[in-house]
mmCIF file of C-alpha atoms in Angstrom:
data_model
loop_
_atom_site.group_PDB
_atom_site.id
_atom_site.type_symbol
_atom_site.label_atom_id
_atom_site.label_comp_id
_atom_site.label_asym_id
_atom_site.label_seq_id
_atom_site.Cartn_x
_atom_site.Cartn_y
_atom_site.Cartn_z
ATOM 1 C CA UNK B 159 82.088 72.665 112.715
ATOM 2 C CA UNK B 160 82.293 76.231 114.880
ATOM 3 C CA UNK B 161 83.991 79.121 113.316
ATOM 4 C CA UNK B 162 85.509 81.691 115.613
ATOM 5 C CA UNK B 163 83.846 83.408 118.337
ATOM 6 C CA UNK B 164 84.183 86.036 120.208
ATOM 7 C CA UNK B 165 81.810 87.577 123.117
ATOM 8 C CA UNK B 166 81.018 90.115 124.388
ATOM 9 C CA UNK B 167 79.237 91.347 120.730
ATOM 10 C CA UNK B 168 78.971 94.679 121.833
ATOM 11 C CA UNK B 169 80.720 96.234 124.616
ATOM 12 C CA UNK B 170 80.398 99.503 126.846
ATOM 13 C CA UNK B 171 82.921 101.124 129.651
ATOM 14 C CA UNK B 172 82.582 104.155 130.195
ATOM 15 C CA UNK B 173 86.676 105.711 130.828
ATOM 16 C CA UNK B 174 89.244 104.513 133.596
ATOM 17 C CA UNK B 175 87.229 101.372 133.263
ATOM 18 C CA UNK B 176 88.948 98.173 132.348
ATOM 19 C CA UNK B 177 87.451 95.511 128.826
ATOM 20 C CA UNK B 178 88.364 92.259 128.106
ATOM 21 C CA UNK B 179 87.483 90.747 125.433
ATOM 22 C CA UNK B 180 86.907 86.271 125.145
ATOM 23 C CA UNK B 181 87.938 85.476 121.813
ATOM 24 C CA UNK B 182 87.441 81.204 121.658
ATOM 25 C CA UNK B 183 89.411 79.328 118.251
ATOM 26 C CA UNK B 184 88.246 77.417 115.548
ATOM 27 C CA UNK B 185 88.138 73.641 116.738
ATOM 28 C CA UNK B 186 91.851 72.610 116.283
ATOM 29 C CA UNK B 187 93.468 75.978 115.326
ATOM 30 C CA UNK B 188 96.083 76.613 118.077
ATOM 31 C CA UNK B 189 97.538 80.017 116.972
ATOM 32 C CA UNK B 190 95.965 83.261 118.012
ATOM 33 C CA UNK B 191 95.653 87.023 116.554
ATOM 34 C CA UNK B 192 93.918 89.981 117.220
ATOM 35 C CA UNK B 193 93.378 92.895 114.961
ATOM 36 C CA UNK B 194 91.868 96.612 115.968
ATOM 37 C CA UNK B 195 90.075 98.023 113.392
ATOM 38 C CA UNK B 196 89.043 101.804 114.302
ATOM 39 C CA UNK B 197 86.295 103.845 111.767
ATOM 40 C CA UNK B 198 87.259 104.455 108.714
ATOM 41 C CA UNK B 199 90.532 102.501 108.779
ATOM 42 C CA UNK B 200 91.266 99.372 107.958
ATOM 43 C CA UNK B 201 91.789 95.988 110.424
ATOM 44 C CA UNK B 202 95.432 97.247 111.691
ATOM 45 C CA UNK B 203 98.135 93.716 114.170
ATOM 46 C CA UNK B 204 97.946 94.155 117.322
ATOM 47 C CA UNK B 205 99.154 90.743 118.914
ATOM 48 C CA UNK B 206 100.009 86.263 117.671
ATOM 49 C CA UNK B 207 99.747 84.271 119.906
ATOM 50 C CA UNK B 208 99.987 80.497 120.822
ATOM 51 C CA UNK B 209 98.749 78.651 123.881
ATOM 52 C CA UNK B 210 100.349 80.261 126.678
ATOM 53 C CA UNK B 211 102.767 82.062 124.743
ATOM 54 C CA UNK B 212 102.991 85.798 123.121
ATOM 55 C CA UNK B 213 104.018 84.805 120.280
ATOM 56 C CA UNK B 214 104.072 88.938 118.690
ATOM 57 C CA UNK B 215 103.340 91.579 120.438
ATOM 58 C CA UNK B 216 104.882 94.364 118.000
ATOM 59 C CA UNK B 217 101.234 95.864 117.255
ATOM 60 C CA UNK B 218 99.681 95.734 120.365
ATOM 61 C CA UNK B 219 100.349 99.193 122.322
ATOM 62 C CA UNK B 220 102.871 99.459 126.033
ATOM 63 C CA UNK B 221 100.341 100.430 127.861
ATOM 64 C CA UNK B 222 97.327 99.801 129.176
ATOM 65 C CA UNK B 223 96.555 96.811 127.073
ATOM 66 C CA UNK B 224 97.876 93.141 128.433
ATOM 67 C CA UNK B 225 97.077 89.587 126.212
ATOM 68 C CA UNK B 226 97.028 85.837 126.821
ATOM 69 C CA UNK B 227 95.868 82.718 125.468
ATOM 70 C CA UNK B 228 96.354 79.816 129.590
ATOM 71 C CA UNK B 229 96.197 76.530 128.833
ATOM 72 C CA UNK B 230 92.924 75.829 129.005
ATOM 73 C CA UNK B 231 89.676 78.430 127.699
ATOM 74 C CA UNK B 232 89.806 80.773 125.441
ATOM 75 C CA UNK B 233 92.570 84.061 124.205
ATOM 76 C CA UNK B 234 91.858 87.336 126.584
ATOM 77 C CA UNK B 235 92.255 90.935 125.025
ATOM 78 C CA UNK B 236 92.869 93.536 127.820
ATOM 79 C CA UNK B 237 92.537 96.578 128.471
ATOM 80 C CA UNK B 238 93.264 98.720 131.627
ATOM 81 C CA UNK B 239 92.103 102.512 131.933
ATOM 82 C CA UNK B 240 90.324 102.261 128.560
ATOM 83 C CA UNK B 241 89.559 106.181 127.161
ATOM 84 C CA UNK B 242 88.123 107.392 123.815
ATOM 85 C CA UNK B 243 90.718 106.861 121.795
ATOM 86 C CA UNK B 244 90.107 102.975 122.511
ATOM 87 C CA UNK B 245 86.441 103.074 120.996
ATOM 88 C CA UNK B 246 86.920 100.376 117.846
ATOM 89 C CA UNK B 247 85.778 96.889 116.954
ATOM 90 C CA UNK B 248 88.323 94.486 117.992
ATOM 91 C CA UNK B 249 88.836 90.989 115.854
ATOM 92 C CA UNK B 250 89.690 87.682 116.780
ATOM 93 C CA UNK B 251 91.359 85.406 114.255
ATOM 94 C CA UNK B 252 92.850 82.082 114.269
ATOM 95 C CA UNK B 253 94.504 79.624 112.052
ATOM 96 C CA UNK B 254 95.887 76.110 112.692
ATOM 97 C CA UNK B 255 99.644 76.301 111.455
ATOM 98 C CA UNK B 256 102.238 79.464 111.521
ATOM 99 C CA UNK B 257 103.197 81.785 109.634
ATOM 100 C CA UNK B 258 99.921 83.837 109.940
ATOM 101 C CA UNK B 259 99.039 82.228 107.098
ATOM 102 C CA UNK B 260 94.489 81.293 106.531
ATOM 103 C CA UNK B 261 93.651 83.112 109.786
ATOM 104 C CA UNK B 262 90.476 82.440 109.651
ATOM 105 C CA UNK B 263 88.202 85.879 111.874
ATOM 106 C CA UNK B 264 85.740 85.781 114.050
ATOM 107 C CA UNK B 265 82.164 87.958 114.251
ATOM 108 C CA UNK B 266 84.739 90.697 116.479
ATOM 109 C CA UNK B 267 83.881 92.894 119.553
ATOM 110 C CA UNK B 268 82.701 96.203 118.883
ATOM 111 C CA UNK B 269 84.164 98.454 121.991
ATOM 112 C CA UNK B 270 82.215 102.122 123.068
ATOM 113 C CA UNK B 271 84.201 104.276 125.473
ATOM 114 C CA UNK B 272 82.079 106.672 127.378
ATOM 115 C CA UNK M 525 103.188 105.509 101.868
ATOM 116 C CA UNK M 526 100.828 102.970 103.079
ATOM 117 C CA UNK M 527 101.870 98.961 102.646
ATOM 118 C CA UNK M 528 99.316 98.302 100.732
ATOM 119 C CA UNK M 529 97.212 100.652 98.525
ATOM 120 C CA UNK M 530 93.756 99.782 97.938
ATOM 121 C CA UNK M 531 91.154 102.067 96.660
ATOM 122 C CA UNK M 532 87.779 102.597 98.971
ATOM 123 C CA UNK M 533 85.316 103.720 96.608
ATOM 124 C CA UNK M 534 82.293 103.261 96.131
ATOM 125 C CA UNK M 535 82.458 101.549 93.301
ATOM 126 C CA UNK M 536 79.028 100.598 91.998
ATOM 127 C CA UNK M 537 78.482 98.210 89.410
ATOM 128 C CA UNK M 538 74.417 96.552 87.839
ATOM 129 C CA UNK M 539 74.069 92.517 88.891
ATOM 130 C CA UNK M 540 75.651 90.665 86.461
ATOM 131 C CA UNK M 541 78.581 92.464 85.689
ATOM 132 C CA UNK M 542 81.893 91.818 86.030
ATOM 133 C CA UNK M 543 83.799 93.393 88.783
ATOM 134 C CA UNK M 544 87.941 94.217 89.394
ATOM 135 C CA UNK M 545 88.808 94.842 92.391
ATOM 136 C CA UNK M 546 92.777 95.715 93.347
ATOM 137 C CA UNK M 547 95.531 96.511 95.736
ATOM 138 C CA UNK M 548 98.930 97.636 94.926
ATOM 139 C CA UNK M 549 102.200 96.867 97.661
ATOM 140 C CA UNK M 550 105.530 98.298 98.444
ATOM 141 C CA UNK M 551 107.155 95.822 100.255
ATOM 142 C CA UNK M 552 109.060 92.910 98.851
ATOM 143 C CA UNK M 553 108.976 91.221 101.692
ATOM 144 C CA UNK M 554 105.543 90.494 100.786
ATOM 145 C CA UNK M 555 104.934 85.850 99.926
ATOM 146 C CA UNK M 556 101.461 85.073 100.744
ATOM 147 C CA UNK M 557 97.458 86.895 99.760
ATOM 148 C CA UNK M 558 94.778 87.253 100.931
ATOM 149 C CA UNK M 559 90.998 89.029 100.143
ATOM 150 C CA UNK M 560 88.441 88.713 103.051
ATOM 151 C CA UNK M 561 85.027 90.631 102.210
ATOM 152 C CA UNK M 562 83.688 92.054 105.116
ATOM 153 C CA UNK M 563 79.659 93.189 105.154
ATOM 154 C CA UNK M 564 78.371 95.797 107.706
ATOM 155 C CA UNK M 565 79.871 94.586 111.536
ATOM 156 C CA UNK M 566 80.357 91.273 110.471
ATOM 157 C CA UNK M 567 83.494 90.177 110.625
ATOM 158 C CA UNK M 568 86.050 89.369 107.728
ATOM 159 C CA UNK M 569 85.378 85.722 105.323
ATOM 160 C CA UNK M 570 88.390 84.174 103.593
ATOM 161 C CA UNK M 571 87.362 85.017 100.279
ATOM 162 C CA UNK M 572 90.824 83.335 98.785
ATOM 163 C CA UNK M 573 94.006 82.772 99.436
ATOM 164 C CA UNK M 574 97.214 82.264 97.051
ATOM 165 C CA UNK M 575 101.205 82.358 97.693
ATOM 166 C CA UNK M 576 102.501 82.628 93.936
ATOM 167 C CA UNK M 577 101.947 84.661 91.552
ATOM 168 C CA UNK M 578 98.987 83.720 88.727
ATOM 169 C CA UNK M 579 95.740 83.217 89.064
ATOM 170 C CA UNK M 580 93.292 80.818 91.237
ATOM 171 C CA UNK M 581 89.469 80.676 90.298
ATOM 172 C CA UNK M 582 87.273 79.628 93.208
ATOM 173 C CA UNK M 583 83.676 79.323 91.838
ATOM 174 C CA UNK M 584 82.772 82.976 90.232
ATOM 175 C CA UNK M 585 85.663 84.412 92.438
ATOM 176 C CA UNK M 586 89.268 84.217 90.549
ATOM 177 C CA UNK M 587 92.456 86.071 92.402
ATOM 178 C CA UNK M 588 95.969 87.226 90.518
ATOM 179 C CA UNK M 589 98.813 88.412 91.757
ATOM 180 C CA UNK M 590 101.679 89.812 90.462
ATOM 181 C CA UNK M 591 104.547 89.921 92.465
ATOM 182 C CA UNK M 592 106.853 91.705 88.946
ATOM 183 C CA UNK M 593 104.258 95.080 89.190
ATOM 184 C CA UNK M 594 103.068 93.941 93.569
ATOM 185 C CA UNK M 595 99.731 94.220 92.137
ATOM 186 C CA UNK M 596 96.881 91.304 92.901
ATOM 187 C CA UNK M 597 93.255 91.500 91.760
ATOM 188 C CA UNK M 598 90.147 89.637 92.797
ATOM 189 C CA UNK M 599 87.568 89.306 89.868
ATOM 190 C CA UNK M 600 83.542 88.919 90.263
ATOM 191 C CA UNK M 601 82.002 86.938 87.922
ATOM 192 C CA UNK M 602 78.090 87.518 87.137
ATOM 193 C CA UNK M 603 77.571 90.519 89.971
ATOM 194 C CA UNK M 604 75.096 90.117 92.147
ATOM 195 C CA UNK M 605 73.897 91.931 95.401
ATOM 196 C CA UNK M 606 74.742 89.721 97.674
ATOM 197 C CA UNK M 607 78.240 90.096 96.873
ATOM 198 C CA UNK M 608 77.734 93.983 97.733
ATOM 199 C CA UNK M 609 80.243 94.668 100.864
ATOM 200 C CA UNK M 610 83.769 95.402 101.567
ATOM 201 C CA UNK M 611 86.787 93.544 100.270
ATOM 202 C CA UNK M 612 89.835 93.412 101.760
ATOM 203 C CA UNK M 613 92.802 92.790 100.133
ATOM 204 C CA UNK M 614 95.492 91.533 102.712
ATOM 205 C CA UNK M 615 99.310 89.705 102.521
ATOM 206 C CA UNK M 616 102.270 88.879 104.487
ATOM 207 C CA UNK M 617 105.040 88.250 104.532
ATOM 208 C CA UNK M 618 107.318 84.440 105.469
ATOM 209 C CA UNK M 619 109.572 85.885 108.100
ATOM 210 C CA UNK M 620 106.137 87.465 110.584
ATOM 211 C CA UNK M 621 102.674 86.515 111.490
ATOM 212 C CA UNK M 622 100.297 88.934 110.914
ATOM 213 C CA UNK M 623 98.173 90.879 107.637
ATOM 214 C CA UNK M 624 99.039 93.996 106.639
ATOM 215 C CA UNK M 625 95.463 94.469 105.558
ATOM 216 C CA UNK M 626 94.676 97.439 102.216
ATOM 217 C CA UNK M 627 92.231 99.872 103.104
ATOM 218 C CA UNK M 628 88.967 98.518 101.879
ATOM 219 C CA UNK M 629 86.723 98.377 98.707
ATOM 220 C CA UNK M 630 83.159 98.849 98.845
ATOM 221 C CA UNK M 631 81.210 97.296 96.212
ATOM 222 C CA UNK M 632 77.542 97.644 95.815
ATOM 223 C CA UNK M 633 75.600 95.239 93.393
ATOM 224 C CA UNK M 634 72.657 97.051 91.868
ATOM 225 C CA UNK M 635 69.974 94.601 91.698
#
């Protein structure tokens, strides 16, 4: 049973470019969460999605960041016009039920902005 | 003040030792508690999940929750060099969907 998959594992972007991060949840999981881990800091919640719906985006920066989880295909975290401060590890987690419990994490995407 | 406090370590112990890792929290709304293990440059791996005060055991790992003191612990018996990693506590409430993480404790088990 495959775990949570994320790609790419490493992504390098120049300032001003767009970054697209993909996440495929575990089989049977319809709840997806995105977290960001900055250097020397803990994991911070960004957004919670179910299929075709954003449920909670309270941790998402107001500008440049967006997320989706379409009916078909992976969840996408999109960062427009990246800046150096966006350099971080971005983790996706999935859960079999609502409520935030039992979240299983993917390997992460390490974004470097040059 | 952070909602979840965790000593960053590093904590260095000899192989075979009993390890105690702890977190304190301030939000009394937290109802469920998790421990994750994260190896360098990898994703967090769920180790233990508890919903109530008391103890939960799984192999060499025991999770303990004391809601009255807002204090949780993870004990690792017979520690192995392969246990060397960063251990993250995480917690959530029934009112929300997110997990709030501690900063992690780096553990080193020396052969």
